[in-house]
Short mmCIF file of C-alpha atoms in Angstrom, two decimals:
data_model
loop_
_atom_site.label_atom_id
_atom_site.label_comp_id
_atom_site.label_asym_id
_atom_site.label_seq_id
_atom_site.Cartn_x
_atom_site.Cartn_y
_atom_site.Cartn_z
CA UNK Y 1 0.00 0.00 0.00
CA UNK Y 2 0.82 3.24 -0.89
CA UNK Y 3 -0.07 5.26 2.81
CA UNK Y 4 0.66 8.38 1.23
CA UNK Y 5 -1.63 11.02 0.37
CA UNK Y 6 -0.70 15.05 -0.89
CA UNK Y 7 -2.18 17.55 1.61
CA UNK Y 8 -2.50 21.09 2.21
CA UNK Y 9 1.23 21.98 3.32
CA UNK Y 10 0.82 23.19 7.31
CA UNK Y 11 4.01 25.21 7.06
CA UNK Y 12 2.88 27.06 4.61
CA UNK Y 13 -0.33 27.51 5.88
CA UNK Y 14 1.21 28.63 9.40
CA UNK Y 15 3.38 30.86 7.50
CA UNK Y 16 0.54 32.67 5.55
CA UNK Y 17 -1.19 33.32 8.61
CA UNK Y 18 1.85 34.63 10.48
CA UNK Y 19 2.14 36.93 7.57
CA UNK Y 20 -1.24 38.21 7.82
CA UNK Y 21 -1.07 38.95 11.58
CA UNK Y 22 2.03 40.42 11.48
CA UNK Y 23 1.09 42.75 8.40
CA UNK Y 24 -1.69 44.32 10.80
CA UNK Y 25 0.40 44.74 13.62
CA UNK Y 26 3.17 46.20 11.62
CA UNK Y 27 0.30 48.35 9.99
CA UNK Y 28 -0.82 49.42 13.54
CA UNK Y 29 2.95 50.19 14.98
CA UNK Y 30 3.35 52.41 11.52
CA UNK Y 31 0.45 54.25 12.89
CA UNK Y 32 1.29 54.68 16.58
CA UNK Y 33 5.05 55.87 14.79
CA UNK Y 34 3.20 58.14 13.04
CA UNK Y 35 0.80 59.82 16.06
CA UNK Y 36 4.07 59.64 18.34
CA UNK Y 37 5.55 61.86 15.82
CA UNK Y 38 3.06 64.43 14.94
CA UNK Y 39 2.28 64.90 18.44
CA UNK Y 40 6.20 65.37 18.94
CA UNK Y 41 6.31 68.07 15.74
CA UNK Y 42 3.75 70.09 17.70
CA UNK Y 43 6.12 70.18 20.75
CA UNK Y 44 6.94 73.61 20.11
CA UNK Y 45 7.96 77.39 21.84
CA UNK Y 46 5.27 79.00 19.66
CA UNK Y 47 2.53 76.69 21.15
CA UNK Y 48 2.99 77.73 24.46
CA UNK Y 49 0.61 79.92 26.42
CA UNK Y 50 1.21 82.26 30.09
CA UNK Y 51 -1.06 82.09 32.39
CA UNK Y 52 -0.95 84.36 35.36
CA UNK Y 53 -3.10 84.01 38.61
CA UNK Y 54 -3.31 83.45 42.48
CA UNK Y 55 -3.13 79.93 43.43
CA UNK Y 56 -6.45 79.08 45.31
CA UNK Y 57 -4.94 75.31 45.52
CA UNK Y 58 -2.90 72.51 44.67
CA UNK Y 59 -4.37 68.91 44.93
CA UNK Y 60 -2.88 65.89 43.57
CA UNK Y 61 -5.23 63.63 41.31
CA UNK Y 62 -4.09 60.39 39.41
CA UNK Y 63 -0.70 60.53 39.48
CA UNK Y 64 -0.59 64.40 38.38
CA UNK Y 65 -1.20 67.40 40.13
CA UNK Y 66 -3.88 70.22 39.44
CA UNK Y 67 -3.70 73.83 39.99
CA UNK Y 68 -6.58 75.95 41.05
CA UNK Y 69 -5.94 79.89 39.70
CA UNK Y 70 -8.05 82.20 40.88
CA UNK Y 71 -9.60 82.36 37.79
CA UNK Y 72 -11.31 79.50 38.80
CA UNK Y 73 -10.24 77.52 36.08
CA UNK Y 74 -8.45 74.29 37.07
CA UNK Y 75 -5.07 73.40 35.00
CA UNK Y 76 -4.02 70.15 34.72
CA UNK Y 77 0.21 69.50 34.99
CA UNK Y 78 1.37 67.19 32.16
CA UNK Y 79 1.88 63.65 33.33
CA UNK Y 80 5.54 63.47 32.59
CA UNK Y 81 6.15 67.03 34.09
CA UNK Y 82 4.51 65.92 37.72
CA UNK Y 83 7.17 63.33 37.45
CA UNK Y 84 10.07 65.20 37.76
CA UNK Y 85 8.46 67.56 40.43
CA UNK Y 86 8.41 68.19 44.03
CA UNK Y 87 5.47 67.52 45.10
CA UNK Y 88 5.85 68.58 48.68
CA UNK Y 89 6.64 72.29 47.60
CA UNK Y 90 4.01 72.70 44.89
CA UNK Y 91 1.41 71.67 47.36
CA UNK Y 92 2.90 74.30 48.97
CA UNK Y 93 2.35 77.05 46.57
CA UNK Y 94 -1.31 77.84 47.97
CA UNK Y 95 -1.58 81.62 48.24
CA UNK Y 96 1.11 82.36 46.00
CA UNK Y 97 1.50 84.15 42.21
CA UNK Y 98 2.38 81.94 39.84
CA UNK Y 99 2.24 81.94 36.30
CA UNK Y 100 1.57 78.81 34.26
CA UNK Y 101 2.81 78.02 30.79
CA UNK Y 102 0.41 75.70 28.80
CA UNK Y 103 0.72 73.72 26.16
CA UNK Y 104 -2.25 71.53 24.49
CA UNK Y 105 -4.44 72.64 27.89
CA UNK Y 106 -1.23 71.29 30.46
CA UNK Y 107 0.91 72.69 32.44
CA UNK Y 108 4.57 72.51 31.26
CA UNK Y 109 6.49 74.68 33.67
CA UNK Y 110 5.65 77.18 35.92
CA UNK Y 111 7.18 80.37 37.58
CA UNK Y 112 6.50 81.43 41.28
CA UNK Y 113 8.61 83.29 43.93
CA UNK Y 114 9.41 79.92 45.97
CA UNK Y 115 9.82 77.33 43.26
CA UNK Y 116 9.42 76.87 39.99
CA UNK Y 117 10.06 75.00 36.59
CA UNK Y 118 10.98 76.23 33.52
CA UNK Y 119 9.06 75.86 30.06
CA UNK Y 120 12.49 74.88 28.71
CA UNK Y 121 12.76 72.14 30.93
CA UNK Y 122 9.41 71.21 30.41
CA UNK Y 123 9.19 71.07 26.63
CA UNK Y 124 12.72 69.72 26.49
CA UNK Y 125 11.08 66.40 28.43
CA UNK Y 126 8.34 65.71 26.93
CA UNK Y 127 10.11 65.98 23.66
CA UNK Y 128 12.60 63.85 24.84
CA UNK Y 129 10.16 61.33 26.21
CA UNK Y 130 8.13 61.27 22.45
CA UNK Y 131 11.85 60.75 21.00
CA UNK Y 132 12.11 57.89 23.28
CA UNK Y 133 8.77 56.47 22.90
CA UNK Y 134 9.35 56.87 18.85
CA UNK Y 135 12.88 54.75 18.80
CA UNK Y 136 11.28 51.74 20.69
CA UNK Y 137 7.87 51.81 18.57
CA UNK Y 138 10.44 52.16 15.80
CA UNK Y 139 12.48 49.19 16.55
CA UNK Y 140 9.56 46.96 17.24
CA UNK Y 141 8.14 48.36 13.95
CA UNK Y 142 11.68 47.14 12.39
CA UNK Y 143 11.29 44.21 13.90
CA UNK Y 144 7.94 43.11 13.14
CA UNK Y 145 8.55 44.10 9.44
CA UNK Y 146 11.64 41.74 9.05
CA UNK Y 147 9.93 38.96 10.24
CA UNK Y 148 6.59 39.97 8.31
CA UNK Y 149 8.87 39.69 4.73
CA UNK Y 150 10.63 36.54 6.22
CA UNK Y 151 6.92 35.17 6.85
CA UNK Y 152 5.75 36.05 3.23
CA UNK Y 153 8.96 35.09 1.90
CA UNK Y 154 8.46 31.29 3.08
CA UNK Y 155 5.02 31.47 2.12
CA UNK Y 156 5.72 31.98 -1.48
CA UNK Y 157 8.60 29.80 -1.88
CA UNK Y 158 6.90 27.08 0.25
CA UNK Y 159 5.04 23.66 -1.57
CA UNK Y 160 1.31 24.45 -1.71
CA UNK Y 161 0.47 20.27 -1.37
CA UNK Y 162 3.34 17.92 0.37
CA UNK Y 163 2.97 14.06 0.64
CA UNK Y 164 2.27 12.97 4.38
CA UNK Y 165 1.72 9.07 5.79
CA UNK Y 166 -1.75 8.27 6.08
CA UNK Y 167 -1.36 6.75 9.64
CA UNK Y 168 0.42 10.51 10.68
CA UNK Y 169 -2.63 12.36 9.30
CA UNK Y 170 -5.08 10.17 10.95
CA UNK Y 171 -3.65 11.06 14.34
CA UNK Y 172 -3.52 15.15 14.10
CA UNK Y 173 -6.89 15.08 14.82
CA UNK Y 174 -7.88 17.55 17.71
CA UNK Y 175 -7.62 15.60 21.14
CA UNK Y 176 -10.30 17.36 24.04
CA UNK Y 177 -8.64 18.18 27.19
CA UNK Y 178 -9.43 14.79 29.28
CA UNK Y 179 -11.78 15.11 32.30
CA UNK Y 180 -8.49 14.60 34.64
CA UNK Y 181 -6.88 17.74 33.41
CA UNK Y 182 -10.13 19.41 33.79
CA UNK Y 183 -10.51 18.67 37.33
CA UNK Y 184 -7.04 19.51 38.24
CA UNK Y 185 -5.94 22.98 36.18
CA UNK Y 186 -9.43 24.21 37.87
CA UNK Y 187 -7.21 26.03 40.01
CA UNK Y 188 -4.13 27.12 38.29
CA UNK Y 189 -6.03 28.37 35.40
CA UNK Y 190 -7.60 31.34 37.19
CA UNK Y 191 -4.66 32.76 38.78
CA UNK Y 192 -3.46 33.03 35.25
CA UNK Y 193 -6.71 34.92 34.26
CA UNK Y 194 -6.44 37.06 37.02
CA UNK Y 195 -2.84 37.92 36.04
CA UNK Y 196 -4.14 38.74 32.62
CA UNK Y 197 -7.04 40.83 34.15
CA UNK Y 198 -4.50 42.81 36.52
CA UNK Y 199 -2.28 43.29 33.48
CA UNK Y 200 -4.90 45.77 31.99
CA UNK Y 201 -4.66 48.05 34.88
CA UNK Y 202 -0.73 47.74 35.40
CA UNK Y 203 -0.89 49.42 31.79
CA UNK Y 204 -3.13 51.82 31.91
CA UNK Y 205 -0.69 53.36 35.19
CA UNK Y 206 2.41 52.80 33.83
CA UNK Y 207 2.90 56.63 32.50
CA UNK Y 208 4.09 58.03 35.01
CA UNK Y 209 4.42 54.69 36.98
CA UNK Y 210 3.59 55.76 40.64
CA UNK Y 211 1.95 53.78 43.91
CA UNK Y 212 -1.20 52.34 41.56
CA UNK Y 213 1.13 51.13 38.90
CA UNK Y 214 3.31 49.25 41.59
CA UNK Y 215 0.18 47.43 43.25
CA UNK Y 216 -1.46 46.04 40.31
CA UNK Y 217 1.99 45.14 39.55
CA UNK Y 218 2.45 43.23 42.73
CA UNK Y 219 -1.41 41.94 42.06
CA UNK Y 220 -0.50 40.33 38.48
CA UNK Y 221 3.24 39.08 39.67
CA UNK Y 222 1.83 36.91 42.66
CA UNK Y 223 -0.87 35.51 40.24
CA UNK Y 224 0.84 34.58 37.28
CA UNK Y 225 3.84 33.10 39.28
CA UNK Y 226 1.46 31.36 41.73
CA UNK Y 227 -0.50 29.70 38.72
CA UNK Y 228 2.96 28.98 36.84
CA UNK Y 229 4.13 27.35 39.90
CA UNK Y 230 0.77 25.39 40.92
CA UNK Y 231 0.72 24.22 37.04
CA UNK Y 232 4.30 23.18 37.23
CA UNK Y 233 3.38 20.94 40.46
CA UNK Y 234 0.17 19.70 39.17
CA UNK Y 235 1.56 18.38 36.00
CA UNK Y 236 3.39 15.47 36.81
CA UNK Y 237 0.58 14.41 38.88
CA UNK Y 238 -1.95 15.25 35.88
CA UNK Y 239 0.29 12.97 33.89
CA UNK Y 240 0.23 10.02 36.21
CA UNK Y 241 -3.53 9.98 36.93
CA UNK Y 242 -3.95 10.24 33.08
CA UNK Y 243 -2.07 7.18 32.35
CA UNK Y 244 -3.64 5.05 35.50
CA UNK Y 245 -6.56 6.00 33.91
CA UNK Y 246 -5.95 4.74 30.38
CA UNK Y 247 -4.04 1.72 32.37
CA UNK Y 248 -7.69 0.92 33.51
CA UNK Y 249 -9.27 1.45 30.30
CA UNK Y 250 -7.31 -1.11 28.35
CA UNK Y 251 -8.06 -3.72 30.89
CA UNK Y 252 -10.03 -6.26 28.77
CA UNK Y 253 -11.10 -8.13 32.14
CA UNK Y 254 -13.30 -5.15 33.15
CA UNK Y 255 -15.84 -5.50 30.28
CA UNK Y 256 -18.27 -8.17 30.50
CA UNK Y 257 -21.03 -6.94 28.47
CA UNK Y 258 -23.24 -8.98 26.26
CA UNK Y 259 -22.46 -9.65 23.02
CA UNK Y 260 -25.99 -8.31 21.82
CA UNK Y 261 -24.74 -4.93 23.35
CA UNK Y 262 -21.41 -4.47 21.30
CA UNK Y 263 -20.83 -3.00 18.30
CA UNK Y 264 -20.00 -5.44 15.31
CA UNK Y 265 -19.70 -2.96 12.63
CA UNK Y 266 -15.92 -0.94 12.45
CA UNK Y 267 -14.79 2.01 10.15
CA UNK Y 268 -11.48 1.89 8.51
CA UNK Y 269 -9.98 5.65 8.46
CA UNK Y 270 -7.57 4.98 6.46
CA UNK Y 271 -9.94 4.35 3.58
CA UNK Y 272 -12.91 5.38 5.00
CA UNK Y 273 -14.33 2.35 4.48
CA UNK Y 274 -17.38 0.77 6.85
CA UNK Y 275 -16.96 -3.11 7.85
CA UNK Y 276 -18.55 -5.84 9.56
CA UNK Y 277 -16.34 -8.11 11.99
CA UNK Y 278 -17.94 -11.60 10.39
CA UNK Y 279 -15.90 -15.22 11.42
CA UNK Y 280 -13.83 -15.31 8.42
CA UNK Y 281 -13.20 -11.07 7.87
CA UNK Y 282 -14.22 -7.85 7.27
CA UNK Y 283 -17.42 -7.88 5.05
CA UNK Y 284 -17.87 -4.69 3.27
CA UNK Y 285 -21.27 -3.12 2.54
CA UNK Y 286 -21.64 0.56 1.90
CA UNK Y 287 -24.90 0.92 4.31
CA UNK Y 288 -22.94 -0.40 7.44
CA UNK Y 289 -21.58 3.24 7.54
CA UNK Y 290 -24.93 3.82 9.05
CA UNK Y 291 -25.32 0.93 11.33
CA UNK Y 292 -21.28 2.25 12.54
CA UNK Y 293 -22.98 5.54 13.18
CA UNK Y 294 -26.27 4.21 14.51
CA UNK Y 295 -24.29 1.75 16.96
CA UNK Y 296 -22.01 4.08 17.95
CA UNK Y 297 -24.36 7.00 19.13
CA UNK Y 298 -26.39 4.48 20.80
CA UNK Y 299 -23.29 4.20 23.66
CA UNK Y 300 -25.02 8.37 24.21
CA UNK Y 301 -27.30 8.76 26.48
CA UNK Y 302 -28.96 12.01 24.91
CA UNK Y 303 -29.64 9.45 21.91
CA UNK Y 304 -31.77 7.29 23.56
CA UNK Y 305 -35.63 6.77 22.45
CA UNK Y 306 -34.80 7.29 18.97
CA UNK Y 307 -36.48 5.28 16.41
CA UNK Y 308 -33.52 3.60 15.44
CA UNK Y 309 -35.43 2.23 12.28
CA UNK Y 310 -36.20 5.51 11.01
CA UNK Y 311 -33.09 7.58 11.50
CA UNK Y 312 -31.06 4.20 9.10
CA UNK Y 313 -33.15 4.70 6.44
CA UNK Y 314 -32.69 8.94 6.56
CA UNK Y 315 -28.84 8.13 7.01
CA UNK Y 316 -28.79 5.42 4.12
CA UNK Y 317 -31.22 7.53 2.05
CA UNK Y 318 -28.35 10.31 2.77
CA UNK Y 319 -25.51 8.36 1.53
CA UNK Y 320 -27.96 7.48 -1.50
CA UNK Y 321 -27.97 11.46 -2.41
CA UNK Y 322 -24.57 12.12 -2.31
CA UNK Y 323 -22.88 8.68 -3.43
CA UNK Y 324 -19.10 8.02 -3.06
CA UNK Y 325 -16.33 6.18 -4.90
CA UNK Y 326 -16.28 3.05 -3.67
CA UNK Y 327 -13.01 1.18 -4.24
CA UNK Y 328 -14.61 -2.32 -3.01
CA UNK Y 329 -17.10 -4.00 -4.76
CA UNK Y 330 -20.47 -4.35 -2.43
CA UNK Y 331 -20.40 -7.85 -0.21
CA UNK Y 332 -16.18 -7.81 -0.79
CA UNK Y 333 -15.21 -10.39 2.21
CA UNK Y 334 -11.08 -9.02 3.40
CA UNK Y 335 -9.96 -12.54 5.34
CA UNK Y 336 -8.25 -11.96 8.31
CA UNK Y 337 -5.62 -14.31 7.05
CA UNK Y 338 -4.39 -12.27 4.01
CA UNK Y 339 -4.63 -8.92 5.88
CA UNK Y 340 -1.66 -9.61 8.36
CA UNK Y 341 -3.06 -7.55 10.95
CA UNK Y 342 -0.20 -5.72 13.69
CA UNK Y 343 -0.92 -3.91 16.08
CA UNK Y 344 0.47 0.32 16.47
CA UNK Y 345 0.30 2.82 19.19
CA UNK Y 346 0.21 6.87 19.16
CA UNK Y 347 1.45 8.24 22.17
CA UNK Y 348 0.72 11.77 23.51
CA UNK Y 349 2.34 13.62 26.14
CA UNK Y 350 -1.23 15.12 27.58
CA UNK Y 351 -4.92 13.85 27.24
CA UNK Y 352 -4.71 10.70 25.86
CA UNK Y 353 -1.75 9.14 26.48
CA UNK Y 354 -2.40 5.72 24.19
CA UNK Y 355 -4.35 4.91 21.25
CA UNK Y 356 -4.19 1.94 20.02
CA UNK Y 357 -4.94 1.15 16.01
CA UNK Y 358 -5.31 -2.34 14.67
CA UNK Y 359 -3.38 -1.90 11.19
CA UNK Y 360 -3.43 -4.13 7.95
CA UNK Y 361 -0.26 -4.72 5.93
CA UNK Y 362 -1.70 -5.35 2.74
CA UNK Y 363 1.48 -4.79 0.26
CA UNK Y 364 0.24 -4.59 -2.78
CA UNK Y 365 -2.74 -7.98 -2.70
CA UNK Y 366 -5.37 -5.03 -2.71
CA UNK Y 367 -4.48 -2.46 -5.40
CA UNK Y 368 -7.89 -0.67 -5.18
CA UNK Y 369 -7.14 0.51 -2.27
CA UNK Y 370 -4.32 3.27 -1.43
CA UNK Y 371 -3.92 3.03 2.41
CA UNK Y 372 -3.70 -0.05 4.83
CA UNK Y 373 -6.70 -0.36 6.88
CA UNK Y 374 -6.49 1.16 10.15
CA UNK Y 375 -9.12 0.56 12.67
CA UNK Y 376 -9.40 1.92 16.11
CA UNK Y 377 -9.26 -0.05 18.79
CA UNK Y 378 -11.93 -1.07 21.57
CA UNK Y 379 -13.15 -3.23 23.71
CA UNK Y 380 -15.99 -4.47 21.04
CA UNK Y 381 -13.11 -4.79 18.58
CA UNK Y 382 -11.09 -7.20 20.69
CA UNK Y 383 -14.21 -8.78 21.81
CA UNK Y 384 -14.62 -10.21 18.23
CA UNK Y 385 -11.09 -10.60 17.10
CA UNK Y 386 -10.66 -12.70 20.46
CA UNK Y 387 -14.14 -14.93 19.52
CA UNK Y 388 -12.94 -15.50 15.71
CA UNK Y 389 -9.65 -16.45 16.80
CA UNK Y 390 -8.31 -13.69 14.85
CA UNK Y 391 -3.92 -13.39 14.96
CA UNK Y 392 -3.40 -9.75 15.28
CA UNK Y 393 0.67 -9.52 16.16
CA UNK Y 394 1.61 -7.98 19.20
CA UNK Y 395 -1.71 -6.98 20.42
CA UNK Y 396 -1.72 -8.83 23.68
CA UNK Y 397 1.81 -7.74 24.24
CA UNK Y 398 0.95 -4.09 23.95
CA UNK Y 399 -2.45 -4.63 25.77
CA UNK Y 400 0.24 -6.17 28.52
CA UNK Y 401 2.68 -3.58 28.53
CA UNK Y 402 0.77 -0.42 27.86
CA UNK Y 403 1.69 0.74 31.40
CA UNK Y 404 5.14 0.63 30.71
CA UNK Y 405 5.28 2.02 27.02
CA UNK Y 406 3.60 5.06 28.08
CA UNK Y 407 6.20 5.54 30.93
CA UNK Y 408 8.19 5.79 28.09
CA UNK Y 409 6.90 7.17 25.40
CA UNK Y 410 4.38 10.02 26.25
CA UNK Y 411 6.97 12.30 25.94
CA UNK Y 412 7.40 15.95 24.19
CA UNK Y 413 6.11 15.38 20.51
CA UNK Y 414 3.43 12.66 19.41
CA UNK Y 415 5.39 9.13 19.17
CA UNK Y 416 3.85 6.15 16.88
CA UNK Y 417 5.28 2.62 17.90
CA UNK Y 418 4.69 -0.75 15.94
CA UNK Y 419 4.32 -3.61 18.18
CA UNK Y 420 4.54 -7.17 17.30
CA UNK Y 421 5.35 -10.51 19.29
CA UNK Y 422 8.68 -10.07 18.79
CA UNK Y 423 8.93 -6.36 20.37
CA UNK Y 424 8.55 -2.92 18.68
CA UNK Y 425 10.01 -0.12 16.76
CA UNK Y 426 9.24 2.95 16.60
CA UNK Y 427 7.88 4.65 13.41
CA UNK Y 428 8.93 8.04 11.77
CA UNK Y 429 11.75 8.93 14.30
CA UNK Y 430 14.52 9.78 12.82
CA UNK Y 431 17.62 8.01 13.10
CA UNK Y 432 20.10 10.19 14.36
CA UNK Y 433 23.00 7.94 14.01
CA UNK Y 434 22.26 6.44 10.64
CA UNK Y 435 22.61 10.24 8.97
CA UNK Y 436 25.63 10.75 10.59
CA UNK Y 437 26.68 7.40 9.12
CA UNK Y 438 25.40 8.88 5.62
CA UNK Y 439 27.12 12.12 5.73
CA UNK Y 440 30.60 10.60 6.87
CA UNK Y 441 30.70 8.32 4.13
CA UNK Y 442 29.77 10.47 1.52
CA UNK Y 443 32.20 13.15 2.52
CA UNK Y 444 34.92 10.10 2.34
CA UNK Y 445 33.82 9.56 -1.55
#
């Protein structure tokens, strides 16, 4: 068998949507460039106004400071201004002549017989600040464009389709987060929200950064490093209850249902293909794709007190509308003896540590069809291979040493293993040794 089909490259498709976020943030850091330098162009002497007036008082609001003239007209001092100044002695100004110098409706500097601070001074550092916030925005913009032509670069010089094994597609299906996990990250998870929700404010008081910014600061560090560190201990622990629990599933002793309440009928997806489980093989019909579906939603409990009769025929009548290629004739019987059935496992670091996959290796008796058959395993599966006597190698071994090959296995990236009587290899690693073998001796030709 062939196992190989052409798909949609992912690489390509990751690197077309990495393009197309970072074109709109490098679109929105061109425009923040932009306003940060207009707003510093209009940091000018010309654009200053006097303002002259008793001071009726002094308060200090958000970080900043506001000046009441006697005028009664409040003036608010520019956020990066109150930074630099002593607070203590402008509170300390009530009573006094002062006179203001405004620019854009804030205070800039001010002149008064016991302290002051000059325009200069004041124009001087808030264009300095804009100049400061413009060569950071600047570099990230640089930044983010370099990587946004890298990202378009690969896209366009990347494969559109790529051929990928059958068996490695099968198993990049999206895995749910297992009830375990669930019930454990319950409480990591929202000290991490909470960080995220605290990060908002942090923000938002970072310019000038003063007694607010510092205690939703402290708020967001003790969450996210409380969360990082409960994740971090609940892990392991995740880990280990998942594979007990998997351990337990795969114990064929625990299920002693009746045969009238398994499923008989299985559905190859490596061919898509339905099939019954008959004495001598898998007996293909096209309309046991709805007794698969039927007998599988059954095991629901929201499906129960269907007519079962009725929603067949609107499944078969379904398949009826939209026919598909069938690459078996109708009534085909596959014997178990010419399909030399092994077993395989897929291994996953988180959620579902094992899956098991009873696999045909066909060669090339079947040239109709252009994948082994792959069936997922279960406990009404082995039920029937185990009644027809049917020789699948190294089932029972990796039935009896699950435990241990998940130990081993459920590590980092998704692992596939071939198990037979004899022991196992594992599939699609790469041998490091063997291409350093390769490159020595063609550098000695």
């Amino acid at each position: 068998m062939k196992n190989i089909q052409a798909v949609e490259n992912s690489k390509r498709r990751f690197y077309r949507q990495l393009f197309v976020t970072l074109t709109v943030a490098v679109v929105g850091f061109l425009a923040i460039l932009i306003l940060v330098c207009v707003l510093s162009a209009g940091v000018k002497q010309e654009k200053v106004v006097q303002v002259s007036g008793q001071v009726v008082e002094v308060t200090e609001r958000e970080e900043s400071f506001v000046i009441l003239l006697d005028q009664e007209r409040e003036y608010n001092v520019n956020a990066i201004v109150a930074g630099e100044l002593d607070g203590e002695k402008l509170l300390a100004l009530q009573g006094e002549s002062l006179t203001l110098y405004i620019l854009s409706d804030e205070v800039i500097g001010f002149s008064g017989a016991s302290y002051g601070f000059s325009e200069a001074d004041g124009l001087k550092l808030i264009k300095d600040n804009y100049q400061i916030s413009a060569i950071i925005i600047g570099v990230l913009f640089g930044v983010l464009l370099a990587f946004d032509i890298f990202a378009l670069a690969k896209f366009l010089t990347s494969k559109k389709m790529v051929r990928a094994d059958t068996f490695k597609l099968i198993n990049t299906r999206f895995i749910p987060v297992s009830i375990i996990r669930k019930q454990y990250l319950k409480y990591p998870i929202p000290l991490l929200l909470m960080a995220l929700v605290f990060l908002v404010p942090m923000i938002m008081f970072s310019d000038p950064i003063g007694v607010a910014f510092w205690v939703f600061f402290g708020i967001f560090l003790l969450c996210l490093v409380s969360g990082v560190v409960l994740c971090a201990l609940l892990l392991p622990i995740i880990k280990k209850k998942e594979i007990e629990a998997f351990t337990r599933g795969l114990d064929m002793s625990l299920d002693n249902r009746e045969e009238s309440k398994r499923n008989q009928y299985v559905f190859d997806v490596g061919n898509n293909l339905p099939f019954k489980l008959e004495e001598k093989g898998l007996l293909f019909r096209s309309e046991f794709e709805a007794d698969f579906i039927i007998n599988t939603l059954t095991q629901d409990e929201e499906f129960s007190g269907e007519d079962l009769a009725k929603v067949r025929l609107d499944l078969i009548k379904e398949m009826n509308e939209h026919p598909k290629e069938m690459p078996l004739e109708e009534g085909a019987l596959l014997e178990y003896s010419s399909l030399n059935l092994v077993t395989r496992a897929v291994f996953r670091n988180s959620n579902e540590p094992i899956k098991l996959y009873i696999c045909s290796r066909l060669g090339e008796s079947l040239p109709n069809l252009s994948n082994d058959i792959f069936l997922e395993f279960d406990h009404d599966l082995y039920y029937f291979l185990k009644k027809y006597d049917v020789k699948v190698d190294g089932l029972d071994r990796c039935i009896e040493k699950r435990s241990e090959y998940m130990e081993k296995y459920c590590k980092g990236k998704i692992r596939f293993l071939e198990v037979t009587d004899n022991g196992e290899q594992e599939l699609f690693a790469e041998n490091k040794k063997t291409n350093k073998k390769l490159l020595k001796a063609i550098k000695n030709i």
